[in-house]
Short mmCIF file of C-alpha atoms in Angstrom, two decimals:
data_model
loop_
_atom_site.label_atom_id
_atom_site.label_comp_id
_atom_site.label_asym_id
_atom_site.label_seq_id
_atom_site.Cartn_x
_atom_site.Cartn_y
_atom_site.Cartn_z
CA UNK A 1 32.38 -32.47 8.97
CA UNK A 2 33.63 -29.22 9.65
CA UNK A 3 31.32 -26.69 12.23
CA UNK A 4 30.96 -23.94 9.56
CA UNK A 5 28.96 -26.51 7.56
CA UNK A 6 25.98 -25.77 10.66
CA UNK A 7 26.12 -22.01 10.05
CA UNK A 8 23.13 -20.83 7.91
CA UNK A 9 23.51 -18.55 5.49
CA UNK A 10 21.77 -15.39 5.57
CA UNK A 11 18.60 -14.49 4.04
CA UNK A 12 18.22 -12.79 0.82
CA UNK A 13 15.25 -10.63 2.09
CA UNK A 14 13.93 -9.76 5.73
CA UNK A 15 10.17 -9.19 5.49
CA UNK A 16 9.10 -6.64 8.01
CA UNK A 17 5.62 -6.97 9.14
CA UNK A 18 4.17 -5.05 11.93
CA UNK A 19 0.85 -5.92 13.71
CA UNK A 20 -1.21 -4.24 16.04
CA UNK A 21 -4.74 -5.85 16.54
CA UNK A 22 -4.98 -7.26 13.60
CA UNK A 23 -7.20 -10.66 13.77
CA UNK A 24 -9.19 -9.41 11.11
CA UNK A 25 -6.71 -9.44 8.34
CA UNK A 26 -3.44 -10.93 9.12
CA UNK A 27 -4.01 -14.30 8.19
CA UNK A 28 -4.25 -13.76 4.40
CA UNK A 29 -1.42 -11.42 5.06
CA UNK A 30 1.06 -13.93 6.16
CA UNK A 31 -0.40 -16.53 3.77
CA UNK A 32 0.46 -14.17 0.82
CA UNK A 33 4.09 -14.04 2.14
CA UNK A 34 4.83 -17.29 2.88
CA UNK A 35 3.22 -18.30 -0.57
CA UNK A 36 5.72 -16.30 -2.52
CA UNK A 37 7.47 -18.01 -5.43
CA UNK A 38 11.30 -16.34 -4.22
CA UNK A 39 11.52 -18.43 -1.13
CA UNK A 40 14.76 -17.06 0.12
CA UNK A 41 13.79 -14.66 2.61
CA UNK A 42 13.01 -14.75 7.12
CA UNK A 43 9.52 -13.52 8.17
CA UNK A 44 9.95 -10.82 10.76
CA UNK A 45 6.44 -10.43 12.31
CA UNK A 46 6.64 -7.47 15.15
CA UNK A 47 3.16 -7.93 17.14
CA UNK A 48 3.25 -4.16 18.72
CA UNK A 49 1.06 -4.77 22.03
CA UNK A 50 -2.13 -6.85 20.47
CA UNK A 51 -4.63 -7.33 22.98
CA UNK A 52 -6.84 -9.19 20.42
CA UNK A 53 -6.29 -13.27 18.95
CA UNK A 54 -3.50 -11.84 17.30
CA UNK A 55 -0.72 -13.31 19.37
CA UNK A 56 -2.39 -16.63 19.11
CA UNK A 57 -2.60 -16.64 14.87
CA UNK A 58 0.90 -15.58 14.72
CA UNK A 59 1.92 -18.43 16.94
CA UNK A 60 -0.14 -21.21 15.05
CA UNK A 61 1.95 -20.01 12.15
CA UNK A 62 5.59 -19.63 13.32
CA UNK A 63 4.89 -23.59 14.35
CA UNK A 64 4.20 -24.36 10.88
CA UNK A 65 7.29 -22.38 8.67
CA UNK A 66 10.56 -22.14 10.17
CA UNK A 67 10.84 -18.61 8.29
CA UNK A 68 8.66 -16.83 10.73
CA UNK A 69 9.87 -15.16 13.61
CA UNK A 70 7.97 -13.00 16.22
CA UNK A 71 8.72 -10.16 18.40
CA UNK A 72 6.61 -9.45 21.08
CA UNK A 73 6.74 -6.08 22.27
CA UNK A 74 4.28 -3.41 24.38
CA UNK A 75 2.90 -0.90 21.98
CA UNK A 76 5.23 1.70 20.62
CA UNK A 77 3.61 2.90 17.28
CA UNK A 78 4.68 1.57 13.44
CA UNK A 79 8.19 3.28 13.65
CA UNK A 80 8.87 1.26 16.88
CA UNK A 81 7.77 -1.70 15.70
CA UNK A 82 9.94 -1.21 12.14
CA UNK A 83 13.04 -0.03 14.02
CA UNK A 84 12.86 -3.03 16.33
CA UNK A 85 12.51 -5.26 12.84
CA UNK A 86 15.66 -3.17 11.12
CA UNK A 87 17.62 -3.99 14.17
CA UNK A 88 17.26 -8.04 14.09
CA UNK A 89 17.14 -7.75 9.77
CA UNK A 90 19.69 -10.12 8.26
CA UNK A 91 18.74 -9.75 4.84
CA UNK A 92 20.59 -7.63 2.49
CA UNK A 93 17.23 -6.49 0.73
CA UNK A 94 14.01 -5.24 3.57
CA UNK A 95 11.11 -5.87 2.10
CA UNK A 96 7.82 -4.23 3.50
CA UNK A 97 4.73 -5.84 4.39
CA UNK A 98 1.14 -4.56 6.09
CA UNK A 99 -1.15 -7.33 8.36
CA UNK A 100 -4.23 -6.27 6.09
CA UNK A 101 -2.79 -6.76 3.11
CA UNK A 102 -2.17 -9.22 0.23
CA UNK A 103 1.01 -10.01 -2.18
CA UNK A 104 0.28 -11.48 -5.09
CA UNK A 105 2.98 -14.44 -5.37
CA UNK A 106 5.77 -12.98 -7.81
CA UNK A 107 6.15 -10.02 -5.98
CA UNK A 108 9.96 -10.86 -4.50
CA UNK A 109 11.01 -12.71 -7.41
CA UNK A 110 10.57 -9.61 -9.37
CA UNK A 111 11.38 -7.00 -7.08
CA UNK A 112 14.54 -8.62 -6.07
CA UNK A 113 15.65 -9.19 -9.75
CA UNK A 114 15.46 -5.47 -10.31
CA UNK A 115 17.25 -4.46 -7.48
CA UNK A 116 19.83 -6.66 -8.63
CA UNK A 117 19.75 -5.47 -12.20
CA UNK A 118 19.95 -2.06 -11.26
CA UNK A 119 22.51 -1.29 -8.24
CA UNK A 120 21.77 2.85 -8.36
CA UNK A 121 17.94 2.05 -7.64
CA UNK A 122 18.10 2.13 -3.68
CA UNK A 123 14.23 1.34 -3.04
CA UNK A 124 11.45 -0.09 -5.46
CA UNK A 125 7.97 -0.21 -4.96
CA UNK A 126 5.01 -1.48 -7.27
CA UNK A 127 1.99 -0.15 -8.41
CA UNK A 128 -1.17 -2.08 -6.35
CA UNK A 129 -4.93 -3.03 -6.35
CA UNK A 130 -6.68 -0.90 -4.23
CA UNK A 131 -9.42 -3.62 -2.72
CA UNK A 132 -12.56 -2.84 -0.06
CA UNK A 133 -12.80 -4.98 3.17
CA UNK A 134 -14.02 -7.59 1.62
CA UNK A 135 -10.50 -8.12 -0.58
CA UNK A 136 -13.03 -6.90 -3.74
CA UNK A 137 -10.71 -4.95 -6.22
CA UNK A 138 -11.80 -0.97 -6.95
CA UNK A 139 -9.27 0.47 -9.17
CA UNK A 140 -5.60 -0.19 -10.39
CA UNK A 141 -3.22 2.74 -8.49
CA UNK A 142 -0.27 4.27 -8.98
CA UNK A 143 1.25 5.90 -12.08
CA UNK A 144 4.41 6.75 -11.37
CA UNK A 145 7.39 4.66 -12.59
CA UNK A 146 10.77 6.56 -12.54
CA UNK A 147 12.57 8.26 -9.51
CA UNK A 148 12.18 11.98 -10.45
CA UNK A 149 7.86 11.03 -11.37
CA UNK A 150 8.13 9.97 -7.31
CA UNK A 151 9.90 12.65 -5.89
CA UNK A 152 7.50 15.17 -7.61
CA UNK A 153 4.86 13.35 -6.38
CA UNK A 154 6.51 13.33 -2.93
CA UNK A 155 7.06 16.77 -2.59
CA UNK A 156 2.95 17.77 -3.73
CA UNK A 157 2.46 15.60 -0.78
CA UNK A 158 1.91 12.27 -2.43
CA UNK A 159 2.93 9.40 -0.06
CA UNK A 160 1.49 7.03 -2.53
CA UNK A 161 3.79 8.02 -4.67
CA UNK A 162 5.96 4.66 -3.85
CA UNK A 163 3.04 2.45 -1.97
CA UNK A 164 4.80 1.88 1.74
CA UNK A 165 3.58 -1.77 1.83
CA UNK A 166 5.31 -2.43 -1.61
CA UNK A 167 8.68 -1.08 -0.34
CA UNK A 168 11.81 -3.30 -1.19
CA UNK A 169 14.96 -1.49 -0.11
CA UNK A 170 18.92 -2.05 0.08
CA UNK A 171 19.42 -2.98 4.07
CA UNK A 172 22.90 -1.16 4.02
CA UNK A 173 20.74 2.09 2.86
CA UNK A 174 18.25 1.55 5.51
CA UNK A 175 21.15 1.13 7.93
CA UNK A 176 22.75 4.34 6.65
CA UNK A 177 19.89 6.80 7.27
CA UNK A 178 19.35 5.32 10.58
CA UNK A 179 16.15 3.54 9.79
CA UNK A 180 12.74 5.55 10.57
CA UNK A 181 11.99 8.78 12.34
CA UNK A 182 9.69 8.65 15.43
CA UNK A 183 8.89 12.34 14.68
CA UNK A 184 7.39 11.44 11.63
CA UNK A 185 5.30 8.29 12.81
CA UNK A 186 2.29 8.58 10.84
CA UNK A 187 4.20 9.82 8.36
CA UNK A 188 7.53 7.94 7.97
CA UNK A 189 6.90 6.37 4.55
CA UNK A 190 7.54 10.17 3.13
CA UNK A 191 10.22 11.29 5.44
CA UNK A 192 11.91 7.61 4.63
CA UNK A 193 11.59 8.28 0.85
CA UNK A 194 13.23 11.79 0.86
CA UNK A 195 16.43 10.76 2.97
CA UNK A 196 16.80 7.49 0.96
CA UNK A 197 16.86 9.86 -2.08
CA UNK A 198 19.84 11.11 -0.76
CA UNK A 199 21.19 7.47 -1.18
CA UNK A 200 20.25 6.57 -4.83
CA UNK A 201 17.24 6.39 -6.97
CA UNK A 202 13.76 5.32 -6.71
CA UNK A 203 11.60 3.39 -8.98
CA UNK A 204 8.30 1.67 -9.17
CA UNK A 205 7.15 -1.60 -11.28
CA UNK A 206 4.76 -0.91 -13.12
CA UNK A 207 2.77 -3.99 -12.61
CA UNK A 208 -0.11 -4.20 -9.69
CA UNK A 209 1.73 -6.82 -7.29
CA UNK A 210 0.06 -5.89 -3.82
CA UNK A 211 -3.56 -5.71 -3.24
CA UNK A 212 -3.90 -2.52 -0.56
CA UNK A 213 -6.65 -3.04 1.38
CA UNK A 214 -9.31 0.09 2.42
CA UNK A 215 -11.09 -0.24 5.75
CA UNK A 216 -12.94 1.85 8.16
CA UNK A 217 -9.35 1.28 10.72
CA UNK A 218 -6.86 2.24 8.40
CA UNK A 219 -4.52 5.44 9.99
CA UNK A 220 -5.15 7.06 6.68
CA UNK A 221 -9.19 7.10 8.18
CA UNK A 222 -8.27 7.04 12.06
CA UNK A 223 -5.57 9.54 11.97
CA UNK A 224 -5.73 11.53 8.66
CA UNK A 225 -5.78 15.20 10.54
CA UNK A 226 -1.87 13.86 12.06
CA UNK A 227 -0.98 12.63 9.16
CA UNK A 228 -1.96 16.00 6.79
CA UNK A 229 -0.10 18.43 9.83
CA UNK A 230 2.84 16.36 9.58
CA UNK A 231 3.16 15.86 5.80
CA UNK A 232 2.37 19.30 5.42
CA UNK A 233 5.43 20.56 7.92
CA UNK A 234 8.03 17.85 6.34
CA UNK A 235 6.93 19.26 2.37
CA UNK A 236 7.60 22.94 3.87
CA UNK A 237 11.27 21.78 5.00
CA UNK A 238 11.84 19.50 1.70
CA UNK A 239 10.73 23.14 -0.71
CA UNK A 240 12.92 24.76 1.59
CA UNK A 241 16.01 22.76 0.88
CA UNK A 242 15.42 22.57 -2.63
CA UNK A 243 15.21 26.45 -3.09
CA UNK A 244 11.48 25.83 -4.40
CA UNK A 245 8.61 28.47 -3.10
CA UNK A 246 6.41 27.22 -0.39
CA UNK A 247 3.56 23.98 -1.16
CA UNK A 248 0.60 25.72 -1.15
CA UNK A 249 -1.41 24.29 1.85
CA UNK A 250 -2.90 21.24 1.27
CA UNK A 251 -7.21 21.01 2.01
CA UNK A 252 -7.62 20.16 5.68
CA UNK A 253 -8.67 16.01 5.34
CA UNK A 254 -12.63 15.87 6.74
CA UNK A 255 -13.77 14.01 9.24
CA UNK A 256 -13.58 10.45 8.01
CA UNK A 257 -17.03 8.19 8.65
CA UNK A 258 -18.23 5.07 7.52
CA UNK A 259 -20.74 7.17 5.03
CA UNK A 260 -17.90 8.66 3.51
CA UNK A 261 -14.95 5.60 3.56
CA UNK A 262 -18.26 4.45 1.20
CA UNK A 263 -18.48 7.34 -1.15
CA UNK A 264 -14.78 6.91 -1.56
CA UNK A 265 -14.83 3.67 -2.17
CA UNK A 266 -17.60 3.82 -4.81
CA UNK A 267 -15.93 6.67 -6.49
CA UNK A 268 -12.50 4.59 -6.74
CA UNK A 269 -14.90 1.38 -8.23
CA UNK A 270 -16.07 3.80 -10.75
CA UNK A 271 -12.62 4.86 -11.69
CA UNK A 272 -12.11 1.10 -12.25
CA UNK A 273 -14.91 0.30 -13.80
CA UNK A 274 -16.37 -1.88 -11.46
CA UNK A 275 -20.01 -1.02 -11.71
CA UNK A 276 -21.32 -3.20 -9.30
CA UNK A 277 -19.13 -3.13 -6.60
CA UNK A 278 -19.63 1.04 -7.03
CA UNK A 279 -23.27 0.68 -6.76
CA UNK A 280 -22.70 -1.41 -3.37
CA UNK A 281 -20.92 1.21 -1.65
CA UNK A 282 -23.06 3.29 -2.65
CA UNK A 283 -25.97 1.87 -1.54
CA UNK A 284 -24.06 1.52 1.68
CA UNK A 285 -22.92 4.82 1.68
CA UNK A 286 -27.42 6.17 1.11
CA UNK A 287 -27.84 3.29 3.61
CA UNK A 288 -25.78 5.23 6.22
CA UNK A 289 -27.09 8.36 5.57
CA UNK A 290 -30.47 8.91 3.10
CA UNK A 291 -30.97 12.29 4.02
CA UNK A 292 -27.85 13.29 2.88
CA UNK A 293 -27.94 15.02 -0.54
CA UNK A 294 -23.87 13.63 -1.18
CA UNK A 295 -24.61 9.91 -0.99
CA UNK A 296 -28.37 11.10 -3.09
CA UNK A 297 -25.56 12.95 -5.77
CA UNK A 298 -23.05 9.74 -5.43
CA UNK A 299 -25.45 7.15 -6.78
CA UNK A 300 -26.60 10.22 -9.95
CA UNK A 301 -23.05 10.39 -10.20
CA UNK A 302 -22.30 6.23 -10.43
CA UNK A 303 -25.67 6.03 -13.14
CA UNK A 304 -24.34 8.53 -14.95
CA UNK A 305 -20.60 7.17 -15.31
CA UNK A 306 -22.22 3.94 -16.02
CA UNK A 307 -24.20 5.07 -19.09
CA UNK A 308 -21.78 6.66 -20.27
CA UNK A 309 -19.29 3.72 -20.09
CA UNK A 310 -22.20 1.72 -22.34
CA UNK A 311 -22.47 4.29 -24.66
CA UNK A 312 -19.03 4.27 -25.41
CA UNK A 313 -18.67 0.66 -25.70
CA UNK A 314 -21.21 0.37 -27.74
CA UNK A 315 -20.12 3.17 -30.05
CA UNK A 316 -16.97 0.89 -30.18
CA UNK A 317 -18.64 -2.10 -30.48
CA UNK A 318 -21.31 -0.94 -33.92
CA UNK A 319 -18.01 0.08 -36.14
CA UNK A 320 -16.58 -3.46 -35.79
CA UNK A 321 -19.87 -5.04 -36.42
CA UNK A 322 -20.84 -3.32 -39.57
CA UNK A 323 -17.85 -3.75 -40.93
CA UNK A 324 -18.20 -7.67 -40.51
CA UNK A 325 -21.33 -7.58 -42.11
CA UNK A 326 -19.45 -5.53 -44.87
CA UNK A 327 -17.06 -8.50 -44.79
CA UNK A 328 -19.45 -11.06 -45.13
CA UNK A 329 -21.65 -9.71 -47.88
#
């Protein structure tokens, strides 16, 4: 038997995932990956500088799929962590991945299919669930499908616009914009989507095939004031080299506490109908704060939603029946 009949083949898709303390979540994370129905892809797990049981789960699972491989490294920050994935990537597709999130299990199948079906489309994303800590879904997100939808959104300062954890993008493009920018860590989904725009289109499917999980320790709560300065500098330069007139400034993001991760939370169950789950984070919110007259307005606000959501079926609902009874008379 000849010795290139040992080498193995390169993957189809490197999964970058870093981690930085993430006990909490990262188990159902790397479940959700290795669950996927494409099974052609290596598992690159970066553990930036965990001090918690992370290094032990990722361990216990490396032992049990040959996919997985860790990188141990002192803490540098996401674009560290993503640069030191890029580097040891073998796949010709990078897909994205977060340690508190979920993929539902034909997200590479499909992503990877369009890619291949469409060679100008450089990086695809998908719409998601936005879910609470407790994985309980508040609202279907993201509307945008076609590239110039997402670069409008981009440039009103819309990083959602293509949902970072959703990311699957052509390696050699990666490779050709030199990977992410430290001076945009907090940042670097944006800055990443306007130089890979330079390389070829973007697009979104519209199906929900990540669940994106809200928590009190997400950056966008920890480090929101960063992440507005720096998004508001890179939208200045990206007007500028378009010839468009200045972004007008963007509201300064508010302090971010557990009282208010709760009124946003209730507000996005509202949006998707899910009355319950609204009125729990909103009792959480009162809970947290009952002398404050916006958690006292929040649950007026959820009542009122939620009458008006009955009304409307029912109004819906009387047409049909009468015209049954019609029917059967």
């Amino acid at each position: 038997m000849s010795s290139s009949a040992h080498i193995e083949s390169p993957p189809a898709i490197s999964v970058l995932m870093p981690v930085h303390n993430g006990a909490r979540f990262v188990d159902a994370a790397i479940r959700s990956v290795l669950e996927q129905a494409f099974a052609g892809f290596e598992f690159l797990i970066i553990d930036d500088g965990s001090t918690d049981r992370t290094a032990g789960i990722l361990e216990r699972w490396r032992r049990r799929d040959s996919r997985i491989r860790i990188l141990r490294q002192e803490r540098t920050g996401i674009v560290g962590a993503l640069n030191a994935g890029l580097r040891l990537a073998r796949g010709r597709y990078i897909a994205r991945m977060d340690a508190d999130d979920v993929c539902l299990p034909t997200r590479f199948a499909r992503q990877i299919r369009y890619l291949d079906e469409h060679p100008e489309v450089v990086a695809l994303g998908t719409w998601t669930w936005h879910v609470d800590p407790a994985g309980r879904r508040l609202k279907l997100a993201c509307d945008y499908v076609r590239s110039e939808d997402i670069e409008a959104g981009l440039l009103r300062g819309e990083g959602a616009a293509l949902p970072h954890p959703t990311l699957m993008v052509r390696t050699e493009a990666m490779r050709r914009i030199d990977g992410y920018r430290r001076e945009y860590d907090l940042a670097e989904d944006v800055d990443l989507y306007f130089r890979l725009l330079e390389c070829g289109r973007l697009a979104n499917l519209p199906e929900p095939l990540l669940y994106y999980r809200l928590h009190y320790h997400s950056t966008n709560h920890t480090r929101a004031d960063r992440q507005w300065e720096l998004v508001g500098r890179m939208l200045a330069e990206q007007h500028a080299r378009r010839g468009l007139p200045p972004p007008p400034p963007a509201p300064r993001p508010p302090l971010s506490t557990h009282a208010q991760c709760h009124r946003r939370w209730a507000r996005q169950a509202v949006a998707g109908s899910s009355w319950l789950l609204a009125a729990i984070h909103g009792a959480h919110a009162f809970a947290r704060g009952p002398f404050d007259s916006r958690n006292y307005y929040l649950l007026r606000f959820i009542a009122s939603q939620w009458r008006r959501a009955v009304r409307e079926r029912l109004r819906r609902r009387i047409p049909r029946l009468s015209s049954r009874a019609c029917k059967s008379g």
